[in-house]
XYZ file of C-alpha atoms in Angstrom:
695
model
C -4.762 16.468 -13.054
C -8.259 16.241 -11.190
C -9.330 18.322 -8.342
C -6.422 20.827 -8.040
C -7.409 24.495 -7.712
C -5.385 27.598 -8.031
C -5.568 27.876 -4.312
C -3.603 24.687 -4.139
C -0.994 26.034 -6.423
C -0.607 29.170 -4.396
C -0.411 27.271 -1.216
C 2.407 25.038 -2.736
C 5.098 27.540 -1.648
C 8.635 27.278 -0.561
C 9.834 26.712 3.022
C 9.793 30.636 3.363
C 6.216 30.322 4.110
C 6.533 29.121 7.599
C 3.592 26.954 8.798
C 2.997 28.633 12.104
C 0.092 30.828 13.187
C -0.908 32.551 16.347
C -2.226 29.964 18.836
C -5.520 31.878 19.031
C -6.229 31.157 15.437
C -5.335 27.416 15.570
C -7.651 24.400 16.239
C -7.548 20.714 17.057
C -6.736 18.446 14.209
C -9.556 16.560 12.908
C -9.959 13.155 10.984
C -10.880 15.178 7.935
C -7.574 17.100 8.166
C -5.583 13.745 8.162
C -7.443 12.362 5.170
C -7.158 15.597 3.186
C -3.610 16.898 3.873
C -1.424 16.862 0.740
C 0.976 14.049 0.214
C 4.378 14.319 -1.300
C 5.681 11.886 -3.759
C 9.323 10.850 -4.362
C 11.462 13.617 -5.690
C 13.591 13.245 -8.654
C 16.756 15.440 -9.249
C 18.061 16.376 -12.784
C 21.590 15.318 -13.611
C 22.756 18.894 -13.774
C 21.254 19.307 -10.352
C 19.248 22.379 -11.269
C 15.695 20.791 -10.846
C 13.849 18.544 -8.723
C 10.499 17.166 -9.844
C 7.917 15.609 -7.615
C 4.351 14.744 -7.447
C 1.687 16.084 -4.889
C -1.458 14.168 -4.183
C -4.636 16.145 -3.047
C -7.753 14.801 -1.771
C -11.064 16.471 -2.513
C -12.759 17.514 0.945
C -16.184 16.564 -0.332
C -15.740 13.435 -2.375
C -12.317 12.234 -0.924
C -11.277 11.425 -4.357
C -7.512 11.719 -4.866
C -5.377 12.867 -7.837
C -1.781 13.822 -8.301
C 0.021 16.622 -10.055
C 3.598 17.189 -10.983
C 5.696 20.117 -9.901
C 9.196 21.442 -10.866
C 11.384 23.352 -8.296
C 14.596 25.157 -9.201
C 17.264 24.213 -6.913
C 19.605 27.024 -7.880
C 17.233 29.743 -6.669
C 16.949 30.057 -2.929
C 13.481 31.695 -3.121
C 11.979 29.520 -6.019
C 8.475 28.372 -5.754
C 7.403 25.039 -7.116
C 5.717 25.242 -10.626
C 3.014 22.955 -11.862
C 3.763 21.057 -15.038
C 2.505 18.348 -17.440
C -0.933 19.227 -16.345
C -3.687 17.202 -18.159
C -7.388 17.445 -17.272
C -9.113 14.564 -15.559
C -5.662 12.710 -15.103
C -2.980 12.043 -12.484
C 0.676 12.418 -13.295
C 3.177 10.928 -10.981
C 6.781 9.149 -10.703
C 8.759 11.657 -12.612
C 12.332 10.966 -13.819
C 14.890 13.104 -15.853
C 16.466 12.271 -18.983
C 20.260 11.861 -18.903
C 20.620 15.398 -20.593
C 18.085 16.964 -18.259
C 15.905 18.236 -21.205
C 13.127 15.821 -20.603
C 10.924 14.689 -17.642
C 9.343 11.220 -17.952
C 6.525 10.402 -15.839
C 3.478 8.010 -15.648
C -0.055 9.046 -16.231
C -3.536 7.601 -16.711
C -4.469 10.309 -19.200
C -4.965 7.719 -21.822
C -7.273 5.721 -19.469
C -4.386 3.283 -18.748
C -1.102 3.839 -16.777
C 1.425 4.780 -19.681
C 4.618 6.556 -20.055
C 4.530 10.371 -20.875
C 7.132 12.958 -21.261
C 7.402 16.679 -21.321
C 10.383 18.824 -22.468
C 12.110 21.143 -19.860
C 14.329 24.259 -20.715
C 16.218 26.621 -18.393
C 12.942 28.308 -17.670
C 10.768 25.225 -16.999
C 8.282 23.402 -19.092
C 8.271 23.830 -22.852
C 5.529 22.649 -25.166
C 2.838 19.997 -24.289
C 2.984 16.544 -22.681
C 3.585 13.765 -25.084
C 2.495 10.160 -24.797
C 5.568 8.011 -24.844
C 4.138 4.462 -24.723
C 1.012 2.688 -25.861
C 1.396 -0.739 -24.387
C -1.378 -3.287 -23.749
C -0.692 -3.596 -20.138
C -0.543 -0.961 -17.393
C 3.022 0.241 -16.529
C 3.663 -0.016 -12.732
C 7.001 1.549 -12.781
C 9.973 2.525 -14.774
C 13.752 3.261 -14.587
C 15.841 5.025 -17.293
C 19.306 3.873 -18.071
C 22.236 6.023 -17.031
C 23.086 7.150 -20.453
C 19.468 7.641 -21.472
C 19.009 5.500 -24.439
C 17.050 2.651 -22.947
C 14.254 2.282 -20.358
C 13.076 -0.633 -18.100
C 9.344 -0.833 -17.447
C 7.476 -3.226 -15.366
C 3.967 -4.420 -14.725
C 1.746 -7.480 -14.407
C 2.115 -9.535 -17.716
C 1.418 -13.200 -18.413
C 4.485 -15.337 -18.274
C 3.859 -16.643 -21.734
C 3.444 -13.302 -23.222
C 6.413 -12.139 -25.316
C 5.287 -8.517 -25.206
C 4.405 -6.099 -22.637
C 0.766 -7.279 -22.506
C -1.238 -9.733 -24.351
C -5.042 -10.344 -24.921
C -5.068 -13.071 -22.231
C -3.562 -12.366 -18.681
C -2.143 -15.843 -18.385
C -4.013 -16.627 -15.100
C -4.267 -20.471 -14.762
C -6.380 -20.255 -11.687
C -9.442 -19.298 -13.821
C -9.950 -22.563 -15.906
C -13.680 -21.934 -16.492
C -16.383 -22.399 -17.682
C -17.615 -21.021 -14.149
C -15.989 -18.369 -11.869
C -14.242 -20.738 -9.535
C -10.576 -20.293 -9.007
C -8.489 -23.479 -8.925
C -5.106 -23.733 -7.107
C -2.564 -26.765 -6.782
C -0.044 -25.021 -4.431
C 0.437 -21.854 -2.355
C 0.213 -18.876 -2.580
C -3.353 -18.625 -3.163
C -3.902 -15.168 -1.651
C -1.297 -12.337 -1.071
C -1.834 -9.206 1.055
C -5.292 -8.274 -0.526
C -5.368 -10.024 -3.765
C -6.051 -13.544 -4.930
C -3.088 -14.949 -6.821
C -2.994 -15.181 -10.534
C -0.514 -18.038 -11.261
C 0.818 -17.391 -14.838
C 0.702 -13.842 -14.477
C 3.767 -11.841 -12.750
C 5.266 -8.649 -12.381
C 7.770 -8.618 -15.086
C 10.520 -6.219 -16.295
C 10.924 -5.341 -19.997
C 13.800 -3.335 -21.633
C 12.964 -0.811 -24.452
C 14.964 1.381 -26.555
C 14.015 5.178 -26.453
C 13.587 6.637 -29.977
C 12.971 10.368 -29.824
C 11.605 10.138 -26.421
C 9.288 7.175 -27.092
C 9.392 3.511 -26.589
C 10.664 1.599 -29.649
C 9.757 -1.917 -30.693
C 8.157 -4.585 -28.675
C 10.609 -4.671 -25.818
C 12.764 -7.485 -24.292
C 11.501 -9.384 -21.438
C 14.330 -9.712 -18.978
C 13.184 -12.668 -16.826
C 14.206 -15.446 -19.043
C 13.317 -18.932 -17.399
C 12.737 -17.358 -14.053
C 9.347 -17.483 -12.657
C 8.444 -14.902 -10.054
C 7.577 -11.273 -9.391
C 10.080 -8.429 -9.881
C 9.820 -6.080 -8.236
C 8.561 -8.380 -5.443
C 5.082 -8.259 -4.323
C 3.216 -6.699 -2.575
C 5.578 -3.699 -1.786
C 8.548 -3.883 -3.982
C 9.506 -1.035 -6.353
C 12.236 0.556 -8.235
C 14.640 0.342 -5.287
C 14.850 -3.396 -6.233
C 16.242 -2.546 -9.704
C 19.453 -1.124 -11.008
C 20.962 -0.399 -14.327
C 24.568 -1.442 -15.094
C 26.388 1.760 -15.407
C 27.164 1.268 -19.087
C 23.412 0.830 -19.806
C 23.852 -2.702 -21.222
C 22.342 -4.632 -18.483
C 19.963 -4.632 -15.378
C 20.258 -6.066 -11.882
C 16.948 -7.054 -10.304
C 15.501 -8.743 -7.140
C 13.265 -11.775 -7.584
C 12.070 -14.752 -5.318
C 11.191 -17.831 -6.973
C 7.471 -18.366 -7.350
C 7.164 -22.064 -6.447
C 5.205 -24.052 -3.701
C 7.896 -23.070 -1.273
C 7.486 -19.358 -1.763
C 5.002 -18.802 1.079
C 7.770 -19.932 3.509
C 10.630 -18.256 1.644
C 12.492 -14.960 2.409
C 14.965 -15.763 -0.260
C 15.089 -12.962 -2.653
C 17.935 -13.096 -4.922
C 19.575 -10.488 -7.211
C 20.025 -11.474 -10.848
C 21.872 -9.613 -13.650
C 20.923 -9.897 -17.366
C 21.936 -8.252 -20.612
C 19.113 -6.199 -22.095
C 19.718 -6.914 -25.779
C 18.373 -10.515 -25.413
C 21.722 -12.274 -25.727
C 21.234 -14.208 -22.388
C 18.315 -16.716 -22.342
C 18.311 -16.730 -18.457
C 19.379 -14.163 -15.983
C 22.341 -15.117 -13.779
C 22.565 -14.742 -10.002
C 24.901 -11.962 -8.909
C 27.879 -13.217 -7.003
C 27.380 -13.070 -3.309
C 23.641 -13.966 -2.959
C 22.873 -15.728 0.331
C 20.068 -17.979 1.424
C 17.867 -15.055 2.750
C 17.007 -11.785 1.489
C 19.437 -9.973 -0.971
C 18.114 -6.625 -2.383
C 18.555 -2.848 -2.961
C 21.118 -3.343 -5.768
C 23.219 -0.259 -6.502
C 26.196 0.259 -8.715
C 28.829 3.028 -7.726
C 28.989 5.907 -10.153
C 32.522 5.028 -11.104
C 31.333 1.388 -11.952
C 33.808 -0.184 -9.695
C 31.850 -1.471 -6.784
C 28.401 -3.185 -6.671
C 26.491 -2.655 -3.298
C 23.430 -4.486 -1.811
C 21.704 -5.168 1.343
C 21.272 -8.670 2.717
C 19.864 -10.746 5.592
C 21.603 -13.810 6.853
C 18.762 -15.982 8.376
C 16.449 -17.717 6.082
C 12.707 -17.441 6.788
C 13.198 -14.271 9.138
C 11.639 -11.298 7.414
C 12.989 -8.797 10.224
C 16.556 -10.020 10.334
C 19.165 -7.266 10.178
C 20.022 -5.836 6.631
C 23.795 -5.326 6.304
C 25.404 -3.860 3.319
C 27.695 -6.009 1.149
C 30.121 -4.839 -1.509
C 31.404 -6.683 -4.464
C 34.416 -4.996 -6.188
C 34.586 -5.429 -10.156
C 36.353 -8.789 -10.888
C 35.775 -10.110 -7.481
C 33.763 -13.267 -6.574
C 33.683 -12.815 -2.785
C 31.645 -9.874 -1.281
C 32.918 -7.884 1.675
C 30.512 -7.044 4.479
C 30.698 -3.151 4.996
C 28.242 -2.684 8.045
C 28.857 -6.029 9.939
C 29.894 -4.235 13.184
C 27.112 -1.616 13.074
C 24.159 -3.016 14.883
C 21.281 -1.374 12.776
C 19.253 -2.625 9.769
C 19.654 -0.584 6.605
C 16.382 0.170 4.888
C 17.637 2.166 1.894
C 21.168 2.675 0.132
C 22.397 5.155 -2.415
C 26.032 6.064 -3.495
C 27.643 9.524 -3.072
C 28.620 11.208 -6.350
C 32.300 10.391 -5.827
C 31.781 6.745 -4.971
C 33.582 7.060 -1.695
C 30.497 6.479 0.533
C 26.925 5.350 0.792
C 24.105 7.273 2.085
C 21.690 4.930 3.962
C 18.634 5.115 6.185
C 18.202 2.854 9.408
C 15.801 3.157 12.306
C 17.563 4.353 15.411
C 15.869 4.896 18.683
C 12.491 6.382 17.595
C 13.917 8.185 14.410
C 14.770 6.983 11.009
C 17.945 9.279 10.072
C 20.320 9.464 7.145
C 23.751 8.009 7.728
C 26.811 8.077 5.729
C 28.894 4.835 5.527
C 32.466 5.173 4.308
C 33.464 2.581 1.810
C 37.049 2.415 2.836
C 36.593 1.469 6.478
C 32.912 1.064 7.150
C 32.671 4.271 9.374
C 29.375 5.325 10.039
C 28.325 9.053 10.514
C 24.708 10.215 11.412
C 23.794 13.082 9.150
C 20.289 14.083 10.247
C 18.630 14.527 13.637
C 15.010 13.835 14.640
C 12.403 12.497 12.293
C 11.979 10.013 9.538
C 14.182 10.559 6.382
C 13.616 8.987 2.939
C 14.118 9.209 -0.855
C 17.790 10.484 -0.760
C 19.754 12.060 -3.759
C 23.330 12.813 -3.000
C 24.634 15.856 -5.157
C 28.047 16.458 -6.523
C 28.986 19.190 -4.015
C 28.555 16.807 -1.005
C 24.950 17.959 -0.127
C 21.859 15.808 -0.662
C 18.104 16.309 -1.291
C 15.735 14.188 0.802
C 12.416 14.036 2.226
C 11.692 14.359 5.997
C 8.421 13.816 8.153
C 7.738 13.831 11.885
C 4.978 13.355 14.440
C 4.287 17.102 13.793
C 4.047 17.144 9.981
C 4.107 14.823 6.806
C 6.813 14.774 4.204
C 8.628 17.854 2.785
C 11.777 18.192 0.680
C 15.021 19.303 2.281
C 18.554 20.008 1.526
C 21.561 19.143 3.703
C 24.734 20.964 2.713
C 28.057 19.412 2.965
C 28.769 21.380 6.232
C 25.633 20.124 7.802
C 23.365 23.217 7.176
C 19.745 22.104 6.542
C 17.332 24.042 4.385
C 13.739 23.227 3.914
C 12.715 23.567 0.277
C 9.073 22.878 0.266
C 6.040 23.335 2.664
C 3.294 21.750 0.767
C 0.767 21.933 3.855
C 1.878 25.521 5.071
C -1.677 26.762 5.201
C -3.390 23.691 6.538
C -0.763 23.161 9.352
C -0.903 26.816 10.410
C -4.455 26.298 11.333
C -3.839 23.055 13.489
C -2.598 22.937 16.890
C 0.863 21.477 17.455
C 1.457 18.566 19.988
C 3.972 18.459 22.654
C 6.330 15.427 22.294
C 8.369 13.994 25.217
C 10.645 11.031 24.935
C 11.145 8.702 28.056
C 13.004 5.581 28.917
C 12.629 3.048 31.782
C 13.781 -0.319 32.680
C 11.710 -2.927 31.035
C 11.628 -6.663 30.951
C 14.883 -8.189 32.185
C 16.069 -4.674 33.298
C 16.628 -3.652 29.545
C 16.262 -0.142 28.477
C 12.905 0.572 26.754
C 11.864 3.722 24.973
C 8.470 5.484 24.703
C 6.839 8.693 23.817
C 4.081 10.965 25.319
C 2.348 12.906 22.836
C -0.369 15.528 23.856
C -1.860 18.848 22.771
C 0.681 21.703 23.265
C -0.503 24.014 26.286
C -3.289 21.652 27.276
C -4.725 22.409 30.764
C -5.909 20.017 33.384
C -5.807 16.181 33.495
C -5.862 14.139 30.397
C -7.105 10.608 29.756
C -4.515 8.345 28.214
C -4.608 6.728 24.775
C -2.211 3.715 24.888
C -1.136 3.003 21.405
C 0.634 -0.382 20.678
C 2.398 -0.714 17.411
C 2.112 -3.570 14.838
C 4.851 -5.657 13.296
C 5.590 -6.768 15.869
C 9.180 -5.964 14.579
C 8.402 -2.068 14.163
C 8.272 1.114 16.028
C 6.032 3.836 17.036
C 8.793 6.369 16.301
C 8.963 10.122 15.222
C 7.300 9.716 11.948
C 4.165 10.781 10.219
C 1.373 8.274 9.371
C -1.659 8.631 7.356
C -3.413 5.800 9.465
C -2.259 5.463 12.970
C -1.345 9.021 13.711
C -0.573 10.028 17.253
C -1.174 13.841 16.559
C -4.698 13.392 15.478
C -5.398 11.321 18.474
C -3.776 13.499 20.962
C -5.887 16.422 19.387
C -9.104 14.902 20.786
C -8.100 15.726 24.231
C -5.775 12.758 24.984
C -2.143 12.129 26.383
C -1.082 9.435 23.709
C 1.524 7.018 25.068
C 3.669 4.743 22.965
C 6.212 2.079 23.947
C 8.718 0.436 21.811
C 8.613 -2.869 23.551
C 10.945 -6.019 23.198
C 10.838 -6.812 19.504
C 10.865 -3.235 18.302
C 13.366 -2.045 15.666
C 16.048 0.526 16.028
C 17.571 -0.809 19.125
C 19.913 -3.413 17.888
C 18.953 -6.852 16.458
C 19.151 -8.703 19.755
C 16.345 -6.491 21.057
C 14.384 -7.169 17.820
C 14.977 -10.980 18.047
C 13.830 -10.958 21.702
C 10.124 -11.386 20.940
C 10.671 -14.725 19.163
C 8.289 -17.404 20.540
C 7.420 -14.752 23.273
C 4.514 -12.610 21.802
C 2.732 -12.412 24.990
C 5.783 -12.373 27.438
C 8.380 -9.413 27.510
C 6.227 -7.160 25.366
C 3.335 -7.162 27.840
C 5.717 -6.661 30.661
C 7.226 -3.629 28.901
C 3.822 -2.280 28.269
C 2.720 -2.542 31.860
C 6.124 -1.080 32.899
C 5.793 1.775 30.310
C 2.280 2.688 31.282
C 3.390 3.183 34.933
C 6.475 5.136 33.876
C 4.415 7.484 31.773
C 1.997 8.206 34.510
C 4.846 8.832 36.868
C 6.818 11.088 34.581
C 3.817 13.299 33.448
C 1.521 14.196 36.090
C -1.042 15.554 33.681
C -1.966 12.059 32.645
C -4.973 10.695 34.315
C -4.007 7.147 34.974
C -7.638 6.270 36.021
C -8.921 6.937 32.551
C -7.321 5.102 29.632
C -8.058 3.345 26.542
C -5.699 0.872 24.580
C -5.378 0.823 20.832
C -3.565 -1.488 18.409
C -3.454 -2.977 14.933
C -2.195 -6.137 13.647
C 0.369 -7.374 16.209
C -1.018 -4.470 18.371
C -4.429 -5.932 17.820
C -3.209 -9.219 19.081
C -1.861 -7.438 22.120
C -5.385 -5.996 22.596
C -6.817 -9.499 22.628
C -3.932 -10.641 24.830
C -4.469 -7.617 27.198
C -8.252 -8.401 27.397
C -7.357 -11.766 29.029
C -4.176 -10.953 30.794
C -4.621 -7.218 32.012
C -8.306 -6.992 32.117
C -8.679 -4.450 34.776
C -6.463 -1.663 33.535
C -8.221 -0.114 30.729
C -11.657 1.605 30.421
C -11.889 0.496 26.717
C -10.055 -1.232 24.061
C -9.878 -0.788 20.235
C -8.731 -3.689 18.356
C -7.921 -3.333 14.519
C -7.019 -6.516 12.536
C -5.820 -8.254 15.549
C -4.887 -11.929 15.813
C -7.398 -13.793 17.975
C -6.685 -17.457 17.617
C -2.998 -18.364 16.789
C -3.989 -21.758 15.450
C -6.627 -20.539 12.929
C -4.190 -17.766 12.056
C -1.350 -20.225 11.228
C -3.393 -22.055 8.730
C -5.149 -18.933 6.923
C -2.507 -16.188 6.680
C -0.587 -15.967 3.351
C 3.088 -15.253 4.194
C 3.843 -18.469 6.361
C 7.458 -17.536 6.703
C 6.553 -14.774 9.252
C 4.034 -16.880 11.326
C 6.426 -19.942 11.540
C 9.579 -17.909 12.364
C 7.882 -15.944 15.208
C 6.239 -18.866 16.853
C 8.874 -21.789 16.156
C 7.484 -23.519 13.163
C 4.129 -24.922 11.727
C 1.467 -25.195 14.208
C 1.741 -29.060 14.424
C 5.451 -29.018 15.351
C 6.045 -25.707 17.279
C 6.893 -25.923 20.954
C 3.940 -25.139 23.297
C 1.615 -23.611 20.527
C -0.979 -22.444 22.906
C 1.106 -20.538 25.383
C 0.371 -17.088 23.841
C -2.969 -17.885 22.305
C -5.695 -15.083 23.297
C -8.469 -17.492 22.585
C -7.582 -19.563 25.697
C -8.420 -16.657 27.995
C -11.578 -15.147 26.677
C -13.557 -16.224 29.714
C -11.705 -13.341 31.415
C -12.575 -10.672 28.926
C -14.704 -7.819 30.306
C -13.350 -4.491 28.781
C -15.531 -2.615 26.337
C -13.882 -3.189 23.002
C -14.338 -1.963 19.474
C -13.322 -4.342 16.798
C -12.483 -3.181 13.378
C -11.315 -5.131 10.218
C -11.164 -5.041 6.515
C -12.624 -7.887 4.452
C -9.694 -7.808 1.823
C -7.103 -8.496 4.638
C -5.453 -11.690 3.690
C -2.532 -11.140 6.099
C -4.736 -11.426 9.272
C -8.068 -12.760 7.705
C -11.084 -10.782 8.927
C -12.481 -13.910 10.534
C -10.127 -13.242 13.254
C -12.135 -10.150 14.276
C -15.470 -11.929 13.782
C -14.346 -14.445 16.266
C -13.335 -11.595 18.755
C -16.480 -9.998 18.361
C -18.421 -13.201 18.842
C -16.458 -13.919 22.078
C -17.152 -10.569 23.358
C -20.922 -10.642 22.566
C -21.141 -14.180 24.201
C -19.543 -12.804 27.309
C -22.106 -9.916 27.130
C -19.127 -7.404 27.070
C -20.118 -4.035 25.538
C -18.751 -4.248 22.080
C -19.118 -2.903 18.655
C -17.877 -4.341 15.230
C -16.830 -2.076 12.321
C -16.029 -4.033 9.061
C -14.904 -2.396 5.685
C -15.785 -4.603 2.599
C -13.314 -2.512 0.407
C -10.240 -2.364 2.570
C -7.192 -4.558 3.409
C -5.024 -4.771 6.466
C -4.926 -0.971 6.163
C -7.600 1.640 5.877
C -6.603 3.660 2.821
C -9.797 5.076 1.368
C -10.406 8.680 2.421
C -14.021 8.322 3.369
C -13.343 5.128 5.300
C -10.451 6.830 7.084
C -12.834 9.453 8.455
C -15.437 6.854 9.358
C -12.690 4.833 11.008
C -11.491 7.722 13.151
C -14.893 8.979 14.044
C -15.949 5.566 15.227
C -12.673 5.284 17.272
C -12.974 8.519 18.773
C -16.558 8.083 19.760
C -15.711 4.787 21.336
C -12.869 6.382 23.354
C -15.057 9.320 24.493
C -17.741 7.015 25.455
C -15.667 5.188 27.989
C -13.041 7.643 29.086
C -15.320 10.499 30.078
C -14.432 12.023 33.397
C -15.794 9.998 36.243
C -17.988 11.981 38.640
C -16.565 12.606 42.188
C -17.710 10.267 44.907
């Protein structure tokens, strides 16, 4: 592992190290803090439930280079401290998983200069012996999943479709036909998220036998005649893959890669034997015409569960749980009467319930869903839960973050008692001022209840200017969760009252509320924002309503452009990150057409009243000083949208500034770039929200 010091190891303590400190010793959070706080990976739990293993990513405060190390924590000892394992110099280790007998941890590492599978032996006392490389494949491994009985492993990565092994000399990319550097395409996709498409090369799953802890043979490709990415791109992972409980087959999610793919949300779940006896994977019974994903087999091997959407072409439709009992052809809908959208599912050890996560009024809690009757019980309170592992005694291991702090590992006992197991940023957070968080609600558009939050420095004195944050999506939420990008805590630390509003279209309030933004991008959401602004100022007298700056990214950036023409007298400044400027050019240059066409009523040439919510129609009214930011590798909202917005501002002689990152996509991910982004944003806010001299 690179960069980790002994100090880091000492700081990686159990939750008994309380991350609080005398207020006098604390200080406001900085952009450097946000970029360098340690980041927790997904924890794995051994089958005997003695151990959890997890990765921790550290960022060097000078170079901002990142690397990851693995840690092992004894769950049977209340005061146990995490112990670093499998450490190789100048390498990162991540994505741990335990063997079926609990004696080995498998993980991915770049110690061999490519991403390969490694393993290390574990005893009752921890690591035993040195790490061993378990694969030497031609292609990089993107992820893996061990079979339940431990004799096989599924690995996936980008491999040419015509390659019979996991990697060949040629990558299969048909777009590069030569002899020059030009790319040639005959159908969409041509770009996706941040990469140019490589037709002929896909994310593919191979099954291997494990022999003495190492991959054996050339592996068996599992996609057969199917053409597409599994896991799906750009964000799919191991949650889209599940082993049959007997270890003889695999279920996986895939969307066909044909000319209709940019308009299709139809991900299907397929099943296939891993011994090569089936030439083509078969669709699992119950697949619909929209998204089917998150496959999960019950531990007793009696029920297959997954999450599904109903409406084709709508990526933010409600995800409901479906169940298929062994031998049945017709699925049962388990959560049809629960008006929340499931984001993850995992079985309890006794196969009587599922533990799921779903957004719910500013939080993303864990819920128990009983298989017998679909009864839903909330298990956690405030914050955002993820990475759940239920244990045999009815407890569960999970991660939790909030507006105050990034992820740590927690245990919830069967009686509801919650224990924090790690505190990986204890020292750093003890040095940083906390923020005060207040939730509020008000009557929004149409008289509907709308929720928001006010986040400000704890104990702040005097009037505070407002930072008015508008979330992206638009089907999303500015809820009680930690973000390494749009982080209300670090913005409040600059001396602002941060106000967020979950306008019509946000998630966590029922599907009808989410659907209500359809073909209404500039309507109800803007009304909610205006009413939310007024409500926040009325509720919190510390907010100085005469000094404010509006900020937003993606759809939030669209709203910045829309506000510039529809609410031009409210804000002292605007910060627009990767926002839509012209809906027409956006409709013909974005890559996932299903999103743009669903939200606006079809392709540009056939949608009703296409110019109604188009910001470009109102640029003559723009007058608010605006900072425009974008990444050149953003193919979701191409960076030309921001070039046009900046040009319009300059032509109107509006004070404006453009910040372009050549190496970033829709998000700012690089550590140095994050610091530059925040400092530029903070400088712009301070310039225009300074306290005005008394008349």
